[in-house]
mmCIF file of C-alpha atoms in Angstrom:
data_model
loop_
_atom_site.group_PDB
_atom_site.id
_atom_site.type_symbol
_atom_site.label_atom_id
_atom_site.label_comp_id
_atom_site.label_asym_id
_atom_site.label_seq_id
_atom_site.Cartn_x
_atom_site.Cartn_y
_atom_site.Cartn_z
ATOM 1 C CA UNK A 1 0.000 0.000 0.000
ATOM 2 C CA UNK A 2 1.623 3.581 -1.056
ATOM 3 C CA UNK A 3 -0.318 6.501 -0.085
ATOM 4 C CA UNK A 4 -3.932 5.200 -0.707
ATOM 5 C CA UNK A 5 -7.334 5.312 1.271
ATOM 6 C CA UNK A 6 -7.187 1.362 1.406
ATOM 7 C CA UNK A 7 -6.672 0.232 5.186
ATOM 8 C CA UNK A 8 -3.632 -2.263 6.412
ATOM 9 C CA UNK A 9 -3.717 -5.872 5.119
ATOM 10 C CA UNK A 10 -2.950 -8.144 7.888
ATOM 11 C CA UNK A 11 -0.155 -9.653 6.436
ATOM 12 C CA UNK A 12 3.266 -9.834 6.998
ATOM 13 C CA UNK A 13 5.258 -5.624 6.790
ATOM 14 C CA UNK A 14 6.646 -2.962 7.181
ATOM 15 C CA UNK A 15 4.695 0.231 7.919
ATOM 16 C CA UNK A 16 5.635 3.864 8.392
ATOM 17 C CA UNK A 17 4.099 6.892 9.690
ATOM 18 C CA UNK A 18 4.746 9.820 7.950
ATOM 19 C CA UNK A 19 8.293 7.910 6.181
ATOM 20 C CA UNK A 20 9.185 6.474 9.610
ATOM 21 C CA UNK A 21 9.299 2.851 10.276
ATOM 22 C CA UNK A 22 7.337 1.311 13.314
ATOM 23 C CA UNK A 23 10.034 -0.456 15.379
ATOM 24 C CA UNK A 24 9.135 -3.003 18.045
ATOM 25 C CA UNK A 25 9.754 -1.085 21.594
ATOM 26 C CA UNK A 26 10.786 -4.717 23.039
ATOM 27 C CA UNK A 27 12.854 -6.074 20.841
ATOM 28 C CA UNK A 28 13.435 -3.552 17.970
ATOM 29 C CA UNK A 29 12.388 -5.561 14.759
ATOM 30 C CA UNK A 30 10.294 -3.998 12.512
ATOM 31 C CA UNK A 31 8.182 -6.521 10.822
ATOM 32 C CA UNK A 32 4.500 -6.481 11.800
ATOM 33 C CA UNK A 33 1.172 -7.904 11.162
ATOM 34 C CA UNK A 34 -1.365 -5.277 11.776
ATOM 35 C CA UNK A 35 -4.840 -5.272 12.392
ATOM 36 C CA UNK A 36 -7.882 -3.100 12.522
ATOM 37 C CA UNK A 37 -9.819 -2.756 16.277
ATOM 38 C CA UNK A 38 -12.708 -0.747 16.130
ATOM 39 C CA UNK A 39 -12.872 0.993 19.676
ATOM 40 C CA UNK A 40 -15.669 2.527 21.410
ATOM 41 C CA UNK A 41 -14.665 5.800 23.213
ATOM 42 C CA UNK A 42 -17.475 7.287 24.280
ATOM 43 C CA UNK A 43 -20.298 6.394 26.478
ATOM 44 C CA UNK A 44 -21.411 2.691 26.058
ATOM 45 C CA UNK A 45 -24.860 2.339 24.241
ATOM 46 C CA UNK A 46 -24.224 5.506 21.720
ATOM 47 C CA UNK A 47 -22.070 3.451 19.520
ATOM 48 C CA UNK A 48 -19.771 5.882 18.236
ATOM 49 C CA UNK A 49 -16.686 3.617 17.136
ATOM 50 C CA UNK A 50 -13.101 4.750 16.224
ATOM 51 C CA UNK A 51 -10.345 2.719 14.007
ATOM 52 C CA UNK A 52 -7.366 1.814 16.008
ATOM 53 C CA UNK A 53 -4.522 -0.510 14.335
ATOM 54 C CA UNK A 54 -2.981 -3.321 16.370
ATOM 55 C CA UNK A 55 0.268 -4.383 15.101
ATOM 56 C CA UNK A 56 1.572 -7.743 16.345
ATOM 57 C CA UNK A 57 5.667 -7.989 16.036
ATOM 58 C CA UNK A 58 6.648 -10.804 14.378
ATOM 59 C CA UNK A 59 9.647 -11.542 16.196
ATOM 60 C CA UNK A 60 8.450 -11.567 20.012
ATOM 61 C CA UNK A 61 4.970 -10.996 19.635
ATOM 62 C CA UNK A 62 4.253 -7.750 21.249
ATOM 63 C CA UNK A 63 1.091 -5.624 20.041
ATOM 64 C CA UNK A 64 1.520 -2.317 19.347
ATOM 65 C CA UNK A 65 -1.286 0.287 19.012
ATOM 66 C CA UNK A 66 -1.452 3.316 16.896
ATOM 67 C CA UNK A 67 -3.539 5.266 15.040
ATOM 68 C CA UNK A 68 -3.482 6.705 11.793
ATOM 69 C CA UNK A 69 -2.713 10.141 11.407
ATOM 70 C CA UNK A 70 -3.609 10.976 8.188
ATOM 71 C CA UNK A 71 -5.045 14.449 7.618
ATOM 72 C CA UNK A 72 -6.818 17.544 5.187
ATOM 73 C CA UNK A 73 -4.084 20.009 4.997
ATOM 74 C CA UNK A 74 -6.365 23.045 4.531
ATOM 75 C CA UNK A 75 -3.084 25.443 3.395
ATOM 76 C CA UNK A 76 -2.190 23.021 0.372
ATOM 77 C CA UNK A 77 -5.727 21.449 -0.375
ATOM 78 C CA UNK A 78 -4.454 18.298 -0.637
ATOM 79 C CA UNK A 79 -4.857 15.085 1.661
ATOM 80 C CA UNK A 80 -1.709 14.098 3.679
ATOM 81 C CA UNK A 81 -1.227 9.932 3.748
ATOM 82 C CA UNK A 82 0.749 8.854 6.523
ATOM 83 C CA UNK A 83 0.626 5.302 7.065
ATOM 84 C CA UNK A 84 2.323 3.031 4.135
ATOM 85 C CA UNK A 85 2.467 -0.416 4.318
ATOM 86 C CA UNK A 86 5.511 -2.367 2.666
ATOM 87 C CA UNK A 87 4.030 -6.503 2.078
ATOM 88 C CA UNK A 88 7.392 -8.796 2.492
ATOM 89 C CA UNK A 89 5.572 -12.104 1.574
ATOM 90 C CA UNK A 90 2.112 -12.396 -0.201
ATOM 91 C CA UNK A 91 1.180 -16.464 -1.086
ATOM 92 C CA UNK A 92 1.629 -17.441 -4.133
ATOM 93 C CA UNK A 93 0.060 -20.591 -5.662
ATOM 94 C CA UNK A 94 1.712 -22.738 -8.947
ATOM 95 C CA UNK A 95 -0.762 -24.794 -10.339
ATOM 96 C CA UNK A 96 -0.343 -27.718 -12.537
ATOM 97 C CA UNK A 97 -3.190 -29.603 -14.228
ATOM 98 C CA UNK A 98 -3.219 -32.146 -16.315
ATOM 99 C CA UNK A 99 -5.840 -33.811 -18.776
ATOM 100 C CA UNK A 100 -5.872 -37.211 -20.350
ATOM 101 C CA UNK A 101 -7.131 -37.176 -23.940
ATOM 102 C CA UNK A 102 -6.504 -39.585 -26.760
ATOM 103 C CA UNK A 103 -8.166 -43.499 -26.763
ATOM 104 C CA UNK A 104 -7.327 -45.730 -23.874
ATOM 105 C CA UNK A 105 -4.043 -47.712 -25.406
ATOM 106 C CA UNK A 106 -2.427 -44.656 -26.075
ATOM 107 C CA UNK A 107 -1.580 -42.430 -23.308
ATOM 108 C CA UNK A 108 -1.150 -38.383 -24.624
ATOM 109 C CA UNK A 109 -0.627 -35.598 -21.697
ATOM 110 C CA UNK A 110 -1.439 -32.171 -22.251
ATOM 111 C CA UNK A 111 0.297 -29.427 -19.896
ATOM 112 C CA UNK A 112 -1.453 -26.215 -19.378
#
């Protein structure tokens, strides 16, 4: 994700704020897998709900929470992205069929 309205994918990254990498406050690794938690802040029963992210460190496990900061700059008219997310694995799938055709004593393969 560069600098779109699309929220995190929880899969396996790096993300910045404003350019500036999220670092693990435990044990200092940067790879995360974050989250969305919806959050209720105000008086229970309104149901007036705020996004949080949850990031969960890949290396030890510790959450960390943040919010995104991304803003309307009213002096430039233009919308300010902060959080970018950099994937380091996405799953990729190789698949291999195969068909028999041809009459039964002779054996042909096709490969797609």
């Amino acid at each position: 994700m560069s600098r779109t309205d699309e929220s995190l994918r929880p899969l396996k990254s790096r993300i910045t704020i404003f350019d500036e990498p999220i670092i693990c406050s435990f044990c200092t690794y940067d790879v995360f897998i974050p989250y969305e938690v919806y959050v209720n802040v105000e008086e229970p029963g309104i149901g007036v709900y705020h996004v949080r992210y949850s990031a969960i460190c890949q290396h030890c496990g510790q959450a960390k929470i943040f919010s995104d900061p991304s803003h309307f700059d009213e002096k430039t008219k233009n919308y300010i992205w902060a959080l970018n997310q950099y994937l380091l694995s996405e799953r990729k799938y190789k698949i291999k069929i195969i068909f028999y055709i041809g009459k039964k004593e002779r054996i042909n393969y096709r490969y797609f």
